[in-house]
XYZ file of C-alpha atoms in Angstrom:
603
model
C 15.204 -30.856 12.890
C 14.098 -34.357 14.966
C 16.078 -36.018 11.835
C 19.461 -33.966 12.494
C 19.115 -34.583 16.274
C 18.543 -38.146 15.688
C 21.790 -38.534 13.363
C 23.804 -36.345 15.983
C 22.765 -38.230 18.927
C 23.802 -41.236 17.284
C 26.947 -40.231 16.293
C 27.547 -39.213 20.023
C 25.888 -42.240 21.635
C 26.336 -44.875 19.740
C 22.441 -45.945 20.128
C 20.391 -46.993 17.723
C 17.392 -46.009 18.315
C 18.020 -42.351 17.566
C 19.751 -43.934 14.002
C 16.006 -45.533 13.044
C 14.421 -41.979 14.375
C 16.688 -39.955 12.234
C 15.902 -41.862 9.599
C 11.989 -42.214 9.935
C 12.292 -38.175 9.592
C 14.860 -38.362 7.078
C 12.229 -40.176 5.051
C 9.200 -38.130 5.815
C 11.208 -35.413 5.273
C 12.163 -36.471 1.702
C 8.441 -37.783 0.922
C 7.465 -33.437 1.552
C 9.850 -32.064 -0.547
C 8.913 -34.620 -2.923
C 5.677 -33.914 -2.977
C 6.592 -30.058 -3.040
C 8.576 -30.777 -6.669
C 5.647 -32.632 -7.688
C 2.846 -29.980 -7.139
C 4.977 -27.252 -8.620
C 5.716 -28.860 -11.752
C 2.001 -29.367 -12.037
C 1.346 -26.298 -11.050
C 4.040 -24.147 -12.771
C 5.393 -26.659 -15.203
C 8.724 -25.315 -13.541
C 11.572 -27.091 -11.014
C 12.341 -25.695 -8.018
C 14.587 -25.617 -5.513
C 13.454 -29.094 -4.182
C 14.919 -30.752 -6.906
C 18.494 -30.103 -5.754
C 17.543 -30.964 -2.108
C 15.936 -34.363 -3.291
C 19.217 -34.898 -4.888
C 21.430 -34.103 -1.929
C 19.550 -36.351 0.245
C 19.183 -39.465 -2.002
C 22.775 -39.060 -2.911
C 23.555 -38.438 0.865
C 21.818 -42.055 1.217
C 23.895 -43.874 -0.884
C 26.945 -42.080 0.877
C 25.904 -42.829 4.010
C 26.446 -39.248 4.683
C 22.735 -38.566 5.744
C 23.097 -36.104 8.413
C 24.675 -33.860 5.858
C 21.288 -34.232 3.444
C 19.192 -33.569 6.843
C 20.810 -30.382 7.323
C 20.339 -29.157 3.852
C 16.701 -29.700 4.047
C 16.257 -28.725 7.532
C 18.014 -25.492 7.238
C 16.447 -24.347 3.823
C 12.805 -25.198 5.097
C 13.755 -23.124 8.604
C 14.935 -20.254 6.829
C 12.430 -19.944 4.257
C 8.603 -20.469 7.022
C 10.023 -17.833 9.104
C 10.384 -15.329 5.753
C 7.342 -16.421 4.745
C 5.823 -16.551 8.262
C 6.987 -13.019 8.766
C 5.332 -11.807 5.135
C 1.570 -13.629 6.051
C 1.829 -11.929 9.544
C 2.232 -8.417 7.563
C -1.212 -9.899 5.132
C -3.286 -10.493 7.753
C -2.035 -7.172 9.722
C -3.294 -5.344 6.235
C -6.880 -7.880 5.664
C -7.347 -6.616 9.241
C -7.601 -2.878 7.934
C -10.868 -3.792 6.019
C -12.875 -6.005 7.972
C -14.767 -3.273 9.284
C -16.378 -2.190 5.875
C -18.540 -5.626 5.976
C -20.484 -4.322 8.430
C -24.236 -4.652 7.835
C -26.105 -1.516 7.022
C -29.268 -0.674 8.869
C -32.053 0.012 6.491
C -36.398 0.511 6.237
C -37.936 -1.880 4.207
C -41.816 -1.728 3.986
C -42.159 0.015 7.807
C -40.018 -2.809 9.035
C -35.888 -2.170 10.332
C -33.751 -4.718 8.955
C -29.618 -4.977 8.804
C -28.398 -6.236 5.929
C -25.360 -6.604 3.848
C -25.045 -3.983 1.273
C -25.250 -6.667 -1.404
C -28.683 -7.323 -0.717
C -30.080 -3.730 -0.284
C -32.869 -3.168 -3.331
C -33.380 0.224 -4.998
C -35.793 2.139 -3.118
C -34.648 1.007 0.064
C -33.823 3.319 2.989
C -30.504 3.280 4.539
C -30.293 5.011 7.786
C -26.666 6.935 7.650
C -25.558 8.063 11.358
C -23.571 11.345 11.778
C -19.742 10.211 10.775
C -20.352 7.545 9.034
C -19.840 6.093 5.289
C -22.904 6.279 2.931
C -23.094 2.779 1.669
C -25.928 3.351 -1.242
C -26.115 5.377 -4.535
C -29.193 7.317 -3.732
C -31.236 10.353 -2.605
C -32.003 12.299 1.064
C -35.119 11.572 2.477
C -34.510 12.893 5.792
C -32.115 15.180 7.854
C -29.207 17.122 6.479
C -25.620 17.158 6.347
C -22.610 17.958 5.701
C -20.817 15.711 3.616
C -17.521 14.356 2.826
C -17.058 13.720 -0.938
C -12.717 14.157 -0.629
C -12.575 10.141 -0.825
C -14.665 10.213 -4.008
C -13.958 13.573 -5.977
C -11.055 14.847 -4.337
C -12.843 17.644 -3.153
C -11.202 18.236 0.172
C -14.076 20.962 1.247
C -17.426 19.194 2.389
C -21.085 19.761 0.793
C -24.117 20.735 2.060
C -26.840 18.750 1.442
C -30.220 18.414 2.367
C -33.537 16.786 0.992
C -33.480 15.790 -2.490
C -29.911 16.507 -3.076
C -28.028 13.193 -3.950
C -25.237 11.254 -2.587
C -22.845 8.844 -4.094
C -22.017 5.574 -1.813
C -18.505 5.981 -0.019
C -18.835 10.012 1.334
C -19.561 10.393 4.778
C -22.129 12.463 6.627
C -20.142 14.713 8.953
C -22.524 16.618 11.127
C -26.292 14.386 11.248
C -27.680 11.383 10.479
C -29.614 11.182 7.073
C -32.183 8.933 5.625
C -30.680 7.685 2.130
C -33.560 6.123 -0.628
C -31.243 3.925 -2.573
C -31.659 4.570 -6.530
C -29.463 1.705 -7.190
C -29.023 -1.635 -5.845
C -26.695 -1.930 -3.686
C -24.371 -3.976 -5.693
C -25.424 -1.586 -8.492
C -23.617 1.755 -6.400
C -20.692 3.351 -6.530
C -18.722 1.270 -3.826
C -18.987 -2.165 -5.767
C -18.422 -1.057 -9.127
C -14.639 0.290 -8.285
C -14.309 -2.737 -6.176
C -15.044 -5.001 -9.688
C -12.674 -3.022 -11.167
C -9.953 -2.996 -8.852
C -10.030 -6.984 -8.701
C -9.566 -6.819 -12.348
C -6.805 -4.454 -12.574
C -5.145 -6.296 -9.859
C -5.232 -9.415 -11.689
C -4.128 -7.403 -14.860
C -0.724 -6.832 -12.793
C 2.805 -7.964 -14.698
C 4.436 -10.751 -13.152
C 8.189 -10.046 -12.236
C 11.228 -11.813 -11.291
C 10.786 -14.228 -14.509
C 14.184 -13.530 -15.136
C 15.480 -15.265 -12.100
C 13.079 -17.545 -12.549
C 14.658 -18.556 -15.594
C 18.182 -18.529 -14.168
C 17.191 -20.804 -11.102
C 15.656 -23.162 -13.769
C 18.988 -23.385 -15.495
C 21.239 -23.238 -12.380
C 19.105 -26.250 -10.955
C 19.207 -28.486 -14.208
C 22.769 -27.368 -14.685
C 24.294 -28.330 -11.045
C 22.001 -32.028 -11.035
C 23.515 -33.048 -14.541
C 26.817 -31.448 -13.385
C 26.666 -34.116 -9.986
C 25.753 -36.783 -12.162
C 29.098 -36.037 -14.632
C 30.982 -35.875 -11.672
C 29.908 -39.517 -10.540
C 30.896 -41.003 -13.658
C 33.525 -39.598 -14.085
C 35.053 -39.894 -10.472
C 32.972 -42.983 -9.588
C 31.854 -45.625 -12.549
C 34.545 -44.053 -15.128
C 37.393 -44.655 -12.146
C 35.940 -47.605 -10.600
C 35.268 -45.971 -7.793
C 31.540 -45.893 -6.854
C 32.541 -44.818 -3.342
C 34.555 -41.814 -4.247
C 31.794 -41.244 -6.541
C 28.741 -40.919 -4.517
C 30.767 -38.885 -1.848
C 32.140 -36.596 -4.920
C 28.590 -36.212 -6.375
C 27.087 -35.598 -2.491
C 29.382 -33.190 -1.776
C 28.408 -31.141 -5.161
C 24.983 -31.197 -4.652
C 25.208 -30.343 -0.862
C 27.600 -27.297 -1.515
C 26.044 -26.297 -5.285
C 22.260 -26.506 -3.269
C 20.805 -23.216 -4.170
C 20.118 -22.297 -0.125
C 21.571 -19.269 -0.296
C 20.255 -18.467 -3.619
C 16.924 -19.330 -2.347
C 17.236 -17.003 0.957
C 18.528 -14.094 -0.941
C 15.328 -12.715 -1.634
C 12.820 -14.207 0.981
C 15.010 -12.932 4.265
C 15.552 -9.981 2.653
C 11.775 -9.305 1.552
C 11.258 -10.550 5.393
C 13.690 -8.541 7.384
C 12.438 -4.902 5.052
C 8.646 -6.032 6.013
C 8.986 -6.430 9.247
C 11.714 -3.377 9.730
C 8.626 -0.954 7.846
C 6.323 -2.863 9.932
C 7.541 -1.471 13.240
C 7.425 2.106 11.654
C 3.712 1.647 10.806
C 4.225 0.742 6.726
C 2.581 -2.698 5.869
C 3.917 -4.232 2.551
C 1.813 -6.675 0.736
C 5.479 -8.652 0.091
C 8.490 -7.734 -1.137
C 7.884 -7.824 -5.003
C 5.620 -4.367 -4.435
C 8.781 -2.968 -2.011
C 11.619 -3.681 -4.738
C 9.479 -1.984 -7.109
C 9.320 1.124 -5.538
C 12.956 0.893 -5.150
C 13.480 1.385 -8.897
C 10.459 3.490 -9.291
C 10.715 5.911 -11.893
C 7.373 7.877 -11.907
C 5.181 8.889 -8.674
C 1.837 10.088 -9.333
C 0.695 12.205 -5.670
C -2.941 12.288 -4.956
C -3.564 15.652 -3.130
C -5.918 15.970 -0.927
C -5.091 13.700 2.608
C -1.760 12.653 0.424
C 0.333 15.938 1.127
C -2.256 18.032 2.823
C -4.520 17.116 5.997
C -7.943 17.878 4.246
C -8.855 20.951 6.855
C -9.461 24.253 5.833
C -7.580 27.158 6.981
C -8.329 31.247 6.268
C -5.072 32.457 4.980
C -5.896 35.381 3.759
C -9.170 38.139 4.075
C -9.579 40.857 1.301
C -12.178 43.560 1.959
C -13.707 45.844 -0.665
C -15.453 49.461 0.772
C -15.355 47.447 4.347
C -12.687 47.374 7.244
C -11.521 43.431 7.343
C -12.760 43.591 10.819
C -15.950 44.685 10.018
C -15.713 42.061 7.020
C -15.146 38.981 9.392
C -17.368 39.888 11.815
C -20.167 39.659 9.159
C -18.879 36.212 7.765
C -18.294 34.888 10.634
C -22.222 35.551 12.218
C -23.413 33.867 9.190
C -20.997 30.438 9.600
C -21.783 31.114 13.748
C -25.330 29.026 13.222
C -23.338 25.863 11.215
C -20.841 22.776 12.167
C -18.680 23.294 8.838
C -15.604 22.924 8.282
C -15.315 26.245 6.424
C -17.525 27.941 8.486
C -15.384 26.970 11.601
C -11.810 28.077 10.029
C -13.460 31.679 9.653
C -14.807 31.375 12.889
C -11.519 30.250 14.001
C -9.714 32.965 12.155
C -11.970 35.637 13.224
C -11.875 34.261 17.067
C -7.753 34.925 17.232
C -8.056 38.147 16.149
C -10.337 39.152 18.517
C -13.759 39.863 16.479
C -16.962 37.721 17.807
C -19.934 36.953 15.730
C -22.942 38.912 15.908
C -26.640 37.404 15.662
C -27.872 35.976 12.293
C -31.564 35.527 11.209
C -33.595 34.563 8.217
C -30.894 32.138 7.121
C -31.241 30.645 3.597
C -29.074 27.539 2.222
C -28.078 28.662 -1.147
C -27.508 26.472 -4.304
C -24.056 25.106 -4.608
C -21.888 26.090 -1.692
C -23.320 29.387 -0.282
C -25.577 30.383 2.728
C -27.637 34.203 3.161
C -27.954 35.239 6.530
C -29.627 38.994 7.656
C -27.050 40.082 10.403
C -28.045 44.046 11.705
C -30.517 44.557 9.081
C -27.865 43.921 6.147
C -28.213 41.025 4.038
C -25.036 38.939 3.820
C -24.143 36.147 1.615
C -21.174 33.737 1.734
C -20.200 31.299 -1.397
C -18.234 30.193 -4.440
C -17.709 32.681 -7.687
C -20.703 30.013 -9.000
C -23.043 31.015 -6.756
C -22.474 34.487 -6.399
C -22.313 35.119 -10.354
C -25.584 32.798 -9.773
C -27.129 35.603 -7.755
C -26.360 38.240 -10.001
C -23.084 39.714 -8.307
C -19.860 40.443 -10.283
C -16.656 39.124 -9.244
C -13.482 41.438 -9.279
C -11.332 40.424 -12.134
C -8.045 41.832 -10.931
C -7.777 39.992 -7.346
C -5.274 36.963 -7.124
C -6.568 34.229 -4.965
C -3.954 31.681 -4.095
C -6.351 29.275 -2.659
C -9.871 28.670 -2.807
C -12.111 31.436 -2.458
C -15.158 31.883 -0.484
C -16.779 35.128 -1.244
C -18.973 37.648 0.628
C -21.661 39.802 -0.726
C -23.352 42.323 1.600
C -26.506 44.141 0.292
C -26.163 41.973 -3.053
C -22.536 43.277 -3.765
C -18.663 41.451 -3.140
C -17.740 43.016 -0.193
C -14.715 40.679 0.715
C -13.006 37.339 -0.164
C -12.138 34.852 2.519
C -8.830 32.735 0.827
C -9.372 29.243 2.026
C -5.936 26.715 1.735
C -5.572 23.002 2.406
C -3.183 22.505 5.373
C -0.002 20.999 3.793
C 1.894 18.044 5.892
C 4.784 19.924 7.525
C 6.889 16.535 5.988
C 5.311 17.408 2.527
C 7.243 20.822 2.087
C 10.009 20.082 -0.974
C 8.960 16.180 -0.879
C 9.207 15.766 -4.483
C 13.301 17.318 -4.943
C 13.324 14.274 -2.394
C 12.109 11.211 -4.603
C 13.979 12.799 -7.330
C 17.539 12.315 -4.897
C 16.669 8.797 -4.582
C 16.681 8.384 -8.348
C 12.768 9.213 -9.182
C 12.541 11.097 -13.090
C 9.393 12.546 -12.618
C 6.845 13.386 -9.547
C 3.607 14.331 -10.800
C 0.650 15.940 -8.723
C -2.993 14.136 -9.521
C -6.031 15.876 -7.835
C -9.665 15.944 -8.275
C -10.030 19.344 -6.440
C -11.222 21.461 -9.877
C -9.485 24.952 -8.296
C -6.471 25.149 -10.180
C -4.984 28.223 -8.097
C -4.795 26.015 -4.899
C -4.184 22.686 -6.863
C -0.642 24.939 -8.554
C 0.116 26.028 -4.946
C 0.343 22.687 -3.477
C 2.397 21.593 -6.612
C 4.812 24.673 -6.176
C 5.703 23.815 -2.086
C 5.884 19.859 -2.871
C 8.375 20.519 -5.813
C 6.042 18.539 -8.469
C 7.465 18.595 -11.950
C 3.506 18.282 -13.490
C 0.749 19.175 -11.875
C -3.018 17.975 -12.913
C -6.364 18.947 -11.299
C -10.072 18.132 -11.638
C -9.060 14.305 -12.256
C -12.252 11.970 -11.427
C -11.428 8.322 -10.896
C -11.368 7.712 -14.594
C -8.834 10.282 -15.300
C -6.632 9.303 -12.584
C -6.463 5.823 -14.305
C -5.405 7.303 -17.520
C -2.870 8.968 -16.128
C -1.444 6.455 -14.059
C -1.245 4.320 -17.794
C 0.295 6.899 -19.866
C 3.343 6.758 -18.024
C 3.670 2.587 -18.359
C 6.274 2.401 -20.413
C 8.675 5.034 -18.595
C 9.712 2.919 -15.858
C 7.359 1.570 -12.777
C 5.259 4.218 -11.715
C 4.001 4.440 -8.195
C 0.817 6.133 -7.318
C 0.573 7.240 -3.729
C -3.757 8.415 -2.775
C -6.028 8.391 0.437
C -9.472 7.927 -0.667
C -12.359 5.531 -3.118
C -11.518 8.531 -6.514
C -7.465 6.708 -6.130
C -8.866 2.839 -5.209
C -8.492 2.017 -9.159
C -5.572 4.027 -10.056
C -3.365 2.410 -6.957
C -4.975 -1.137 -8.354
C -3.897 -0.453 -11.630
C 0.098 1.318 -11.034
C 3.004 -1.159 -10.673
C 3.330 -0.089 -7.195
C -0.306 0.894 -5.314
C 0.004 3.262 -1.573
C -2.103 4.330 0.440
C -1.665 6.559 3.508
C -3.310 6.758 6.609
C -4.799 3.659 7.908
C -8.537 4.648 8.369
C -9.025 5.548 5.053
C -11.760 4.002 2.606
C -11.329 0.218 2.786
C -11.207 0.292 -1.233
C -8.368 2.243 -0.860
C -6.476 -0.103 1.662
C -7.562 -3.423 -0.822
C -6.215 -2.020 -3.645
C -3.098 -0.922 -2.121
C 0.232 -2.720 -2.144
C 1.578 -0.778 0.524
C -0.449 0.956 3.626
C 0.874 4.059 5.625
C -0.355 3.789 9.164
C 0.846 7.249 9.938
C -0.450 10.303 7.749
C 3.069 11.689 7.220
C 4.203 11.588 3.733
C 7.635 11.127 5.038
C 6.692 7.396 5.661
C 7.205 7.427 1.768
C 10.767 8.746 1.597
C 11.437 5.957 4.545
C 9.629 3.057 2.042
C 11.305 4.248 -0.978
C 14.725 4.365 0.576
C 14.219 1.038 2.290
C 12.762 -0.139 -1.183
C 16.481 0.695 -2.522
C 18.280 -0.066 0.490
C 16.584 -3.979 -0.763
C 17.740 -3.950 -4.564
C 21.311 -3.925 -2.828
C 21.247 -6.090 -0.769
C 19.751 -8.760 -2.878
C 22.317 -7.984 -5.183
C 25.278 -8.593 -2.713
C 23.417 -11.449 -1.325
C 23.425 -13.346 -4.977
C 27.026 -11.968 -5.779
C 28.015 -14.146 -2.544
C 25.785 -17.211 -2.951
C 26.892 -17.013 -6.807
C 30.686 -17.095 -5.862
C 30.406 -19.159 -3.296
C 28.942 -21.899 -4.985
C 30.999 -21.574 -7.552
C 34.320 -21.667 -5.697
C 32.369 -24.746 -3.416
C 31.321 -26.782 -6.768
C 35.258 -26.730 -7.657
C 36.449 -27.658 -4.318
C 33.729 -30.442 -4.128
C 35.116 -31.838 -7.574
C 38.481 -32.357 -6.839
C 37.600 -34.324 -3.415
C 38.471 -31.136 -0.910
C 35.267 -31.155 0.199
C 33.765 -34.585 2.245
C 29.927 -34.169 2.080
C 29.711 -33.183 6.172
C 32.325 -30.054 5.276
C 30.057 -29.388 2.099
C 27.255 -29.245 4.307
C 28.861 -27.163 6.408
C 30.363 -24.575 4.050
C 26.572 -24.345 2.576
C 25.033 -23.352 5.713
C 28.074 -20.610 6.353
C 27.292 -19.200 2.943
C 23.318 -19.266 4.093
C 24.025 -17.605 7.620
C 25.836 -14.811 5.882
C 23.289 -13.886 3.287
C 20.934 -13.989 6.309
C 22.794 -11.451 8.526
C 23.481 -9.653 5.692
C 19.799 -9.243 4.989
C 18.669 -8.991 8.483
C 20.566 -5.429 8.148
C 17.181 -4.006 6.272
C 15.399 -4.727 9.906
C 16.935 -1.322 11.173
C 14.967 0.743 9.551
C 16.045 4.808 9.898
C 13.861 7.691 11.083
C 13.417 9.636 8.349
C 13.403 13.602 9.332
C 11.616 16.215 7.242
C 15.303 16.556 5.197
């Protein structure tokens, strides 16, 4: 920039000294990209860009024509740090997500407290786990009890009890107390660090993309240089005319420089970041958003993906008992617990206008049960496991479209309470709308092992398959046996989807205070727990592909139509210049159209 003021305040002036400042930064300027050709063909064994702006400016030398080589270089090197400027901003908005999880952890070592990383915890430390927090260690209770949160592990989006002796995996959270956890496993040993190892190698195991125009630039670069040197000798040493030459071969390099090749995809990778970025979707760059754009498989993670993860009674079947009668009973035994089951039958109960009655002897149960005495009658609440456990049949002839919590009364089924998932209101029909914008196949992965309500949520979404009881592993091996259909996108919440987003073409997580695994492995965060943010990223995703394409249909014309112009001596190096940077301002405001990014509605 100080070299193109220096050259135009010269030509206005008539002074000197701005000639000699121009030209201090003309050379500086020329020493960068120089370096910048050098480094990449050491690094890359590949010529860039630079090349032809090395070229324009040496050339422009010779012609004495250097304002029109400063504003080649100034105007490429502008356009391209605020792309780039605009993609680190959206990097460090996503690093930011995770810092948190490098917290130390608080832990009893031989009678003394200590905070630590989780690196250097030791098996058979204690880790002191406060009521809504992660569990950092693989381990077992040694004091208090809890609910816990295994959804961002298993899948499971219905917490656990668990008490003394039961044990916990590092990465579910203890909803309703603090616990004492004795770490089995170092801590580098647990659950946590092991999917983080394998997500850094997955990520690394990504394809590489855009070799194509790689190659292309390679030749188009090579091509125009030997192209500008023809024209020389032919116009200039051929003709005797080393004048006519020079200006001839500057004015082909300044109109053939690939500026508006180079800007195609950087302002438009800039101006779709930072147009998702104001709607609360971070993109880890723009290779991640044009894949999605051409995506051709989406793999759903359930639980937190297209449902909220709460409970909610839909549904009360009563056997010999009035469902009044029925609820009243359940809901006395959840009356003494902070669960989230317990609290949708409360809830449920509560609007229609039954209250809870007083519950003694209460016994946790194995599994997911409790047994309560409420008015002398003995009253049990679980899963078909426990209650087969206990000796009780369960009718074979009831449909339960959801997950069912049973009730025995006197040590027979009274009742079922049908528990569902709260769907997203934006999730209703979600996959009929990837398929619109050209998706073949949507595909529902879940670890929640009930099929009935894992089929439900498949049914309302519009999933073409649907696959449940999916640990981490399984997820994985999904996510590959689609690889050579097309990219495939896989869209998940919590630590059981960390690997499979690392490992898809396209990783996305939604919500932004999920697991931090989750968030690293991702190449695309949701802020907003709406899975309509991933119709607006998928349409924006395709919105890009065209615009990139009209963007190198124009530079590719242009220069075209330029390098012919520039031959035959209609175009003077300063009017080369001046073309080029028209052509570049166009495929800028054509890409700064992806800023406006639309409010996607539930249709």
């Amino acid at each position: 920039m100080i070299s193109v003021l220096g050259f135009l305040l010269h030509r206005w002036s008539g002074i000197v000294f701005f000639m000699w400042l121009g030209s201090v930064f003309y050379c500086l300027c020329l020493a960068m990209y120089t370096r910048s050709l050098f480094n990449a063909l050491r690094a890359t064994r590949r010529v860039t860009a630079d090349l032809l702006v090395i070229t324009v400016m040496v050339v422009s030398v010779f012609a004495k024509t250097m304002l029109s080589g400063a504003l080649v270089a100034w105007f490429i090197s502008m356009g391209l740090a605020i792309s780039f400027g605009i993609i680190e901003k959206t990097r460090r908005r996503i690093d930011a997500l995770t810092q948190q999880g490098e917290k130390p952890v608080r832990i009893v070592r031989e009678d003394r407290f200590l905070e630590v990383p989780v690196e250097q915890i030791s098996s058979g430390d204690v880790a002191i786990v406060p009521a809504g927090e992660m569990i950092p260690v693989d381990g077992e209770i040694v004091g208090g009890a809890s609910s816990i949160d295994e959804s961002v592990i298993t899948g499971e989006p219905l917490p656990v009890f668990k008490r003394i002796g039961d044990r916990v995996t590092s990465g579910a959270i203890s909803l309703t107390a603090q616990l004492k956890v004795r770490a089995t496993k170092a801590g580098d040993k647990g659950f946590l660090h092991v999917m983080a190892k394998e997500i850094d190698a997955s990520l690394k195991e990504k394809p590489v993309i855009h070799r194509r125009a790689d190659m292309i630039v390679q030749f188009f670069i090579c091509g125009v240089v030997l192209y500008a040197i023809g024209v020389f000798l032919v116009c200039g040493a051929l003709a005797g005319d080393t004048a006519t030459g020079l200006v001839r071969m500057a004015a082909v390099t300044a109109v053939a420089c690939p500026c508006a090749w180079a800007l195609s995809v950087p302002t438009a990778f800039a101006a779709a970041i930072g147009g998702l970025g104001a709607r609360g979707i971070l993109v880890r760059g723009g290779t991640p958003l044009e894949t999605l754009g051409r995506a051709a498989t989406f793999i759903l993670d359930k639980t937190g993906t297209v449902t909220l993860g709460r409970p909610d009674v839909v549904n009360v079947e009563a056997f010999g008992l009035p469902k009044t009668e029925l609820l009243r009973l359940a809901a006395s035994v959840e009356s003494g617990f902070n669960h989230p089951v317990g609290n949708a039958i409360l809830a449920y109960a509560a609007a229609k206008g039954i209250f809870p009655s007083t519950a003694e002897n209460t016994e946790y149960l194995p599994g997911i049960g409790v047994k309560s005495m409420v008015q002398g009658r003995q009253v049990t609440l679980g899963s078909s496991e426990t209650m087969i456990a206990l000796g009780m049949d369960i009718p074979a002839d009831i449909k339960i479209g959801g997950r069912a919590v049973w009730i025995g009364v006197d040590e027979k089924i009274a009742g079922v309470v049908v528990i569902q998932d709260v769907m997203m209101e934006s999730a209703h029909g979600l996959a009929g709308i990837l398929r619109g914008l050209g998706a073949k196949r949507v595909v529902l992965a879940t670890g929640d092992n009930t099929e009935a309500e894992a089929q439900r949520v498949a049914k309302l979404t519009g999933m073409d398959q649907c696959h449940w009881g999916l640990k981490p592993e399984g997820k994985v091996s999904l996510v590959k046996s689609f690889g050579g259909q097309g990219p495939t996108v896989m869209v998940g919440d919590g630590v059981n989807d960390a690997t499979a987003l690392a490992v898809a073409d396209v990783g996305i997580s939604i919500g932004g205070a999920k697991a931090d695994l989750t968030i690293k492995s991702s190449d695309i965060v949701m802020m907003r727990e709406d899975a309509m943010s991933l119709v607006t990223a998928v349409r924006t995703g395709r919105k890009l592909i065209r615009v990139i394409r009209q963007n190198y249909s124009w530079a590719i014309g242009f220069n075209l139509a330029g390098i012919a112009l520039a031959t035959t001596g209609m175009l003077s190096p300063w009017l080369a210049a001046l073309c080029h940077h028209v052509s570049s301002v166009l495929v800028v405001a054509n890409s700064a159209r992806l800023v406006r990014v639309p409010v996607v509605g539930n249709r």
